[in-house]
PDB file of C-alpha atoms and ligand atoms in Angstrom:
ATOM      1  CA  UNK A   1       1.928   6.865 -21.768  1.00 86.00           C
ATOM      2  CA  UNK A   2      -0.389   6.396 -18.553  1.00 95.00           C
ATOM      3  CA  UNK A   3       1.803   6.007 -15.288  1.00 98.00           C
ATOM      4  CA  UNK A   4      -0.108   5.944 -12.046  1.00 98.00           C
ATOM      5  CA  UNK A   5       0.975   5.756  -8.158  1.00 98.00           C
ATOM      6  CA  UNK A   6      -0.282   3.607  -5.308  1.00 98.00           C
ATOM      7  CA  UNK A   7       0.816   4.982  -2.451  1.00 98.00           C
ATOM      8  CA  UNK A   8       0.584   3.535   1.192  1.00 97.00           C
ATOM      9  CA  UNK A   9       2.444   2.650   4.281  1.00 96.00           C
ATOM     10  CA  UNK A  10       2.408  -1.359   3.407  1.00 97.00           C
ATOM     11  CA  UNK A  11       3.403  -2.117   7.052  1.00 96.00           C
ATOM     12  CA  UNK A  12       3.027  -4.908   5.535  1.00 97.00           C
ATOM     13  CA  UNK A  13       1.620  -5.374   2.455  1.00 98.00           C
ATOM     14  CA  UNK A  14      -1.765  -7.730   2.639  1.00 98.00           C
ATOM     15  CA  UNK A  15      -3.470  -9.427   0.174  1.00 98.00           C
ATOM     16  CA  UNK A  16      -5.898  -6.463   0.318  1.00 98.00           C
ATOM     17  CA  UNK A  17      -3.150  -4.043  -1.045  1.00 98.00           C
ATOM     18  CA  UNK A  18      -1.771  -6.968  -3.536  1.00 98.00           C
ATOM     19  CA  UNK A  19      -5.444  -7.342  -4.842  1.00 98.00           C
ATOM     20  CA  UNK A  20      -5.399  -3.389  -5.378  1.00 98.00           C
ATOM     21  CA  UNK A  21      -1.739  -3.786  -7.170  1.00 98.00           C
ATOM     22  CA  UNK A  22      -3.148  -6.478  -9.834  1.00 98.00           C
ATOM     23  CA  UNK A  23      -5.932  -4.586 -10.502  1.00 98.00           C
ATOM     24  CA  UNK A  24      -4.379  -1.301 -10.713  1.00 98.00           C
ATOM     25  CA  UNK A  25      -1.400  -2.645 -13.139  1.00 98.00           C
ATOM     26  CA  UNK A  26      -4.135  -3.357 -15.917  1.00 97.00           C
ATOM     27  CA  UNK A  27      -5.769   0.384 -15.705  1.00 96.00           C
ATOM     28  CA  UNK A  28      -2.073   1.972 -16.408  1.00 97.00           C
ATOM     29  CA  UNK A  29       1.083   1.636 -18.427  1.00 97.00           C
ATOM     30  CA  UNK A  30       3.310   1.700 -15.499  1.00 98.00           C
ATOM     31  CA  UNK A  31       2.297   1.387 -11.912  1.00 98.00           C
ATOM     32  CA  UNK A  32       4.680   2.677  -9.068  1.00 98.00           C
ATOM     33  CA  UNK A  33       3.962   1.382  -5.965  1.00 98.00           C
ATOM     34  CA  UNK A  34       5.301   3.746  -3.518  1.00 98.00           C
ATOM     35  CA  UNK A  35       5.675   3.319   0.544  1.00 98.00           C
ATOM     36  CA  UNK A  36       5.797   6.247   2.637  1.00 95.00           C
ATOM     37  CA  UNK A  37       8.839   7.337   4.490  1.00 94.00           C
ATOM     38  CA  UNK A  38       7.076   8.964   7.360  1.00 78.00           C
ATOM     39  CA  UNK A  39       9.516  10.175   9.723  1.00 74.00           C
ATOM     40  CA  UNK A  40       6.235  10.882  12.107  1.00 72.00           C
ATOM     41  CA  UNK A  41       4.677   7.932  11.872  1.00 69.00           C
ATOM     42  CA  UNK A  42       6.069   4.651  13.603  1.00 85.00           C
ATOM     43  CA  UNK A  43       6.223   1.920  11.192  1.00 92.00           C
ATOM     44  CA  UNK A  44       6.877  -1.697  12.497  1.00 93.00           C
ATOM     45  CA  UNK A  45       8.706  -2.737   9.256  1.00 94.00           C
ATOM     46  CA  UNK A  46      11.651  -0.773   7.980  1.00 93.00           C
ATOM     47  CA  UNK A  47      11.392   0.649   4.896  1.00 94.00           C
ATOM     48  CA  UNK A  48      13.876  -1.751   3.261  1.00 95.00           C
ATOM     49  CA  UNK A  49      11.387  -4.815   4.220  1.00 96.00           C
ATOM     50  CA  UNK A  50       8.174  -3.212   2.981  1.00 97.00           C
ATOM     51  CA  UNK A  51       9.856  -2.521   0.043  1.00 97.00           C
ATOM     52  CA  UNK A  52      11.398  -5.758  -0.349  1.00 97.00           C
ATOM     53  CA  UNK A  53       7.835  -7.826   0.105  1.00 97.00           C
ATOM     54  CA  UNK A  54       6.495  -5.811  -2.718  1.00 98.00           C
ATOM     55  CA  UNK A  55       9.110  -6.401  -4.892  1.00 98.00           C
ATOM     56  CA  UNK A  56       8.974 -10.339  -4.458  1.00 97.00           C
ATOM     57  CA  UNK A  57       5.263 -10.326  -4.895  1.00 97.00           C
ATOM     58  CA  UNK A  58       5.381  -8.390  -7.821  1.00 98.00           C
ATOM     59  CA  UNK A  59       8.650  -9.566  -9.606  1.00 97.00           C
ATOM     60  CA  UNK A  60       6.665 -11.057 -12.640  1.00 97.00           C
ATOM     61  CA  UNK A  61       5.035  -7.858 -13.275  1.00 97.00           C
ATOM     62  CA  UNK A  62       6.924  -6.145 -15.556  1.00 97.00           C
ATOM     63  CA  UNK A  63       4.858  -2.524 -15.391  1.00 98.00           C
ATOM     64  CA  UNK A  64       5.747  -2.331 -12.002  1.00 98.00           C
ATOM     65  CA  UNK A  65       8.292  -0.693  -9.894  1.00 98.00           C
ATOM     66  CA  UNK A  66       8.510   0.009  -6.040  1.00 98.00           C
ATOM     67  CA  UNK A  67       9.742   3.429  -5.278  1.00 98.00           C
ATOM     68  CA  UNK A  68       9.759   4.800  -1.816  1.00 97.00           C
ATOM     69  CA  UNK A  69       8.803   8.388  -1.335  1.00 96.00           C
ATOM     70  CA  UNK A  70       8.640  11.398   1.312  1.00 94.00           C
ATOM     71  CA  UNK A  71       7.287  14.658   1.538  1.00 93.00           C
ATOM     72  CA  UNK A  72       4.134  15.654  -0.574  1.00 96.00           C
ATOM     73  CA  UNK A  73       2.428  12.852  -2.510  1.00 97.00           C
ATOM     74  CA  UNK A  74       1.692  15.667  -5.308  1.00 98.00           C
ATOM     75  CA  UNK A  75       5.193  16.647  -5.664  1.00 98.00           C
ATOM     76  CA  UNK A  76       6.586  13.059  -6.020  1.00 98.00           C
ATOM     77  CA  UNK A  77       3.959  12.844  -8.727  1.00 98.00           C
ATOM     78  CA  UNK A  78       4.935  15.928 -10.429  1.00 97.00           C
ATOM     79  CA  UNK A  79       8.428  14.662 -10.431  1.00 97.00           C
ATOM     80  CA  UNK A  80       7.790  11.115 -12.019  1.00 97.00           C
ATOM     81  CA  UNK A  81       4.955  12.528 -14.412  1.00 97.00           C
ATOM     82  CA  UNK A  82       2.485  10.729 -12.681  1.00 98.00           C
ATOM     83  CA  UNK A  83      -1.394  11.726 -13.795  1.00 97.00           C
ATOM     84  CA  UNK A  84      -3.247   8.959 -11.672  1.00 98.00           C
ATOM     85  CA  UNK A  85      -3.105   8.440  -7.698  1.00 98.00           C
ATOM     86  CA  UNK A  86      -4.313   4.893  -7.235  1.00 98.00           C
ATOM     87  CA  UNK A  87      -6.367   4.150  -3.520  1.00 98.00           C
ATOM     88  CA  UNK A  88      -8.180   1.585  -2.150  1.00 97.00           C
ATOM     89  CA  UNK A  89     -11.757   1.872  -0.685  1.00 97.00           C
ATOM     90  CA  UNK A  90     -12.682  -0.512   2.186  1.00 95.00           C
ATOM     91  CA  UNK A  91     -15.400   1.129   4.388  1.00 87.00           C
ATOM     92  CA  UNK A  92     -17.279   4.106   4.765  1.00 87.00           C
ATOM     93  CA  UNK A  93     -14.396   5.188   7.230  1.00 85.00           C
ATOM     94  CA  UNK A  94     -11.855   4.814   4.723  1.00 92.00           C
ATOM     95  CA  UNK A  95     -14.172   6.868   2.478  1.00 94.00           C
ATOM     96  CA  UNK A  96     -14.414   9.742   4.678  1.00 94.00           C
ATOM     97  CA  UNK A  97     -10.265  10.106   4.724  1.00 94.00           C
ATOM     98  CA  UNK A  98      -9.539   9.296   1.308  1.00 96.00           C
ATOM     99  CA  UNK A  99     -12.128  11.524  -0.142  1.00 97.00           C
ATOM    100  CA  UNK A 100     -10.731  14.162   2.214  1.00 97.00           C
ATOM    101  CA  UNK A 101      -7.228  13.371   0.751  1.00 97.00           C
ATOM    102  CA  UNK A 102      -8.234  13.663  -2.808  1.00 98.00           C
ATOM    103  CA  UNK A 103     -10.027  16.959  -2.501  1.00 98.00           C
ATOM    104  CA  UNK A 104      -6.434  18.090  -1.024  1.00 98.00           C
ATOM    105  CA  UNK A 105      -4.598  16.799  -3.551  1.00 98.00           C
ATOM    106  CA  UNK A 106      -6.606  17.639  -6.427  1.00 97.00           C
ATOM    107  CA  UNK A 107      -6.601  21.268  -4.622  1.00 98.00           C
ATOM    108  CA  UNK A 108      -2.705  21.345  -4.601  1.00 98.00           C
ATOM    109  CA  UNK A 109      -2.473  19.546  -8.070  1.00 98.00           C
ATOM    110  CA  UNK A 110      -5.474  19.597 -10.278  1.00 96.00           C
ATOM    111  CA  UNK A 111      -4.031  17.571 -13.339  1.00 95.00           C
ATOM    112  CA  UNK A 112      -3.517  14.956 -11.167  1.00 97.00           C
ATOM    113  CA  UNK A 113      -6.654  12.341 -10.790  1.00 97.00           C
ATOM    114  CA  UNK A 114      -7.462   9.920  -7.805  1.00 98.00           C
ATOM    115  CA  UNK A 115      -8.984   6.861  -8.588  1.00 98.00           C
ATOM    116  CA  UNK A 116     -10.535   4.581  -6.272  1.00 98.00           C
ATOM    117  CA  UNK A 117     -10.471   0.667  -6.398  1.00 98.00           C
ATOM    118  CA  UNK A 118     -13.173  -0.780  -4.275  1.00 97.00           C
ATOM    119  CA  UNK A 119     -11.922  -3.795  -1.929  1.00 97.00           C
ATOM    120  CA  UNK A 120     -12.703  -7.351  -3.175  1.00 97.00           C
ATOM    121  CA  UNK A 121     -15.394  -8.902  -0.879  1.00 96.00           C
ATOM    122  CA  UNK A 122     -13.006 -11.342   0.615  1.00 96.00           C
ATOM    123  CA  UNK A 123     -10.340  -8.592   1.811  1.00 96.00           C
ATOM    124  CA  UNK A 124     -12.900  -6.021   2.974  1.00 95.00           C
ATOM    125  CA  UNK A 125     -11.757  -6.656   6.601  1.00 95.00           C
ATOM    126  CA  UNK A 126      -7.733  -7.176   5.851  1.00 97.00           C
ATOM    127  CA  UNK A 127      -5.763  -4.489   7.237  1.00 97.00           C
ATOM    128  CA  UNK A 128      -1.996  -4.072   8.125  1.00 97.00           C
ATOM    129  CA  UNK A 129      -2.971  -3.196  11.537  1.00 95.00           C
ATOM    130  CA  UNK A 130      -5.209  -6.247  12.278  1.00 95.00           C
ATOM    131  CA  UNK A 131      -2.383  -8.596  10.496  1.00 96.00           C
ATOM    132  CA  UNK A 132       0.166  -7.409  13.092  1.00 95.00           C
ATOM    133  CA  UNK A 133      -2.430  -7.872  16.128  1.00 94.00           C
ATOM    134  CA  UNK A 134      -3.044 -11.127  14.890  1.00 94.00           C
ATOM    135  CA  UNK A 135       0.673 -12.608  14.208  1.00 93.00           C
ATOM    136  CA  UNK A 136       1.816 -10.814  17.347  1.00 91.00           C
ATOM    137  CA  UNK A 137      -0.644 -13.235  19.250  1.00 92.00           C
ATOM    138  CA  UNK A 138       0.661 -16.179  17.375  1.00 90.00           C
ATOM    139  CA  UNK A 139      -2.823 -16.338  15.131  1.00 93.00           C
ATOM    140  CA  UNK A 140      -2.843 -17.315  11.426  1.00 94.00           C
ATOM    141  CA  UNK A 141      -2.494 -14.568   9.093  1.00 95.00           C
ATOM    142  CA  UNK A 142      -2.556 -16.983   5.824  1.00 95.00           C
ATOM    143  CA  UNK A 143      -5.834 -15.674   4.692  1.00 95.00           C
ATOM    144  CA  UNK A 144      -4.197 -11.684   5.286  1.00 97.00           C
ATOM    145  CA  UNK A 145      -0.936 -11.966   3.825  1.00 97.00           C
ATOM    146  CA  UNK A 146       0.326 -13.349   0.451  1.00 97.00           C
ATOM    147  CA  UNK A 147       2.223 -16.429   1.158  1.00 96.00           C
ATOM    148  CA  UNK A 148       5.370 -15.624  -0.357  1.00 95.00           C
ATOM    149  CA  UNK A 149       6.001 -13.276   2.526  1.00 95.00           C
ATOM    150  CA  UNK A 150       3.689 -14.669   4.803  1.00 93.00           C
ATOM    151  CA  UNK A 151       6.443 -16.366   7.125  1.00 92.00           C
ATOM    152  CA  UNK A 152       8.722 -13.358   7.003  1.00 92.00           C
ATOM    153  CA  UNK A 153       6.561 -11.381   8.006  1.00 91.00           C
ATOM    154  CA  UNK A 154       5.124 -13.763  11.040  1.00 89.00           C
ATOM    155  CA  UNK A 155       8.166 -14.390  11.987  1.00 89.00           C
ATOM    156  CA  UNK A 156       9.334 -10.469  12.534  1.00 90.00           C
ATOM    157  CA  UNK A 157       6.173  -9.684  14.205  1.00 87.00           C
ATOM    158  CA  UNK A 158       5.829 -13.152  16.805  1.00 81.00           C
ATOM    159  CA  UNK A 159       9.652 -12.243  17.656  1.00 79.00           C
ATOM    160  CA  UNK A 160       9.145  -8.807  18.146  1.00 72.00           C
ATOM    161  CA  UNK A 161       6.238  -8.483  20.246  1.00 65.00           C
ATOM    162  CA  UNK A 162       5.825  -4.739  21.262  1.00 58.00           C
TER     163      UNK A 162
HETATM  164  P1  ADP B   1      -2.042   4.348   4.362  1.00 57.67           P
HETATM  165  O1  ADP B   1      -1.335   4.607   5.750  1.00 57.67           O
HETATM  166  O2  ADP B   1      -1.781   5.636   3.438  1.00 57.67           O
HETATM  167  O3  ADP B   1      -3.639   4.639   4.725  1.00 57.67           O
HETATM  168  P2  ADP B   1      -2.153   1.320   3.938  1.00 57.67           P
HETATM  169  O4  ADP B   1      -0.802   0.468   3.549  1.00 57.67           O
HETATM  170  O5  ADP B   1      -2.721   1.500   5.355  1.00 57.67           O
HETATM  171  O6  ADP B   1      -1.791   3.192   3.726  1.00 57.67           O
HETATM  172  O7  ADP B   1      -3.166   1.714   2.651  1.00 57.67           O
HETATM  173  C1  ADP B   1      -2.662   1.793   1.626  1.00 57.67           C
HETATM  174  C2  ADP B   1      -4.091   1.819   0.410  1.00 57.67           C
HETATM  175  O8  ADP B   1      -4.844   0.908   0.317  1.00 57.67           O
HETATM  176  C3  ADP B   1      -5.135   2.694   1.417  1.00 57.67           C
HETATM  177  O9  ADP B   1      -6.091   3.558  -0.137  1.00 57.67           O
HETATM  178  C4  ADP B   1      -5.947   2.032   1.914  1.00 57.67           C
HETATM  179  O10 ADP B   1      -7.486   2.499   1.930  1.00 57.67           O
HETATM  180  C5  ADP B   1      -6.245   0.897   0.702  1.00 57.67           C
HETATM  181  N1  ADP B   1      -6.292  -0.215   1.691  1.00 57.67           N
HETATM  182  C6  ADP B   1      -5.742  -1.094   2.545  1.00 57.67           C
HETATM  183  N2  ADP B   1      -6.102  -2.165   2.841  1.00 57.67           N
HETATM  184  C7  ADP B   1      -7.240  -2.552   1.900  1.00 57.67           C
HETATM  185  C8  ADP B   1      -7.609  -3.718   1.404  1.00 57.67           C
HETATM  186  N3  ADP B   1      -7.822  -4.644   2.454  1.00 57.67           N
HETATM  187  N4  ADP B   1      -8.643  -3.748   0.127  1.00 57.67           N
HETATM  188  C9  ADP B   1      -8.428  -2.299  -0.402  1.00 57.67           C
HETATM  189  N5  ADP B   1      -7.785  -1.370  -0.255  1.00 57.67           N
HETATM  190  C10 ADP B   1      -6.988  -1.235   0.903  1.00 57.67           C
END
């Protein structure tokens, strides 16, 4: 059984992330979508919210589970017997960071492979950061965030402009 993990901040999950989830779910028998519990990086959405949004979107996808993690990704992967790390690639800037991280993870855990999935053209510009900026200014985020969670995301961002 091939188990893959798709780690990320998902602060909040966007159409770009969800597109990667749908495509990765076809490559693995089981896909663990793993929001990062990062005590040093401040997330706008709580861990509970970030997990809930992903659960809403994947509720009819039987081979997907949502499980947050902290610490080293490779330690989490070893504990869960995960052999594949999925990451999405949008731009050259993503590539530099992602490639370096993949090499570091490979050095720490040679048996675990990172697989990059290229962003779909229509979501190339989509990021959690851009979604937050636009929603805080009252703009339309319906092209960026799945419709099932758009209102929750917009309301929280628009009410808590920080
Ligand atoms: P991180 O903080 O780990 O970069 P993100 O939640 O920003 O977490 O992203 C998780 C992964 O999803 C990363 O590999 C990122 O490059 C990828 N990703 C983010 N947005 C998109 C998008 N629009 N299309 C494809 N991949 C994306």
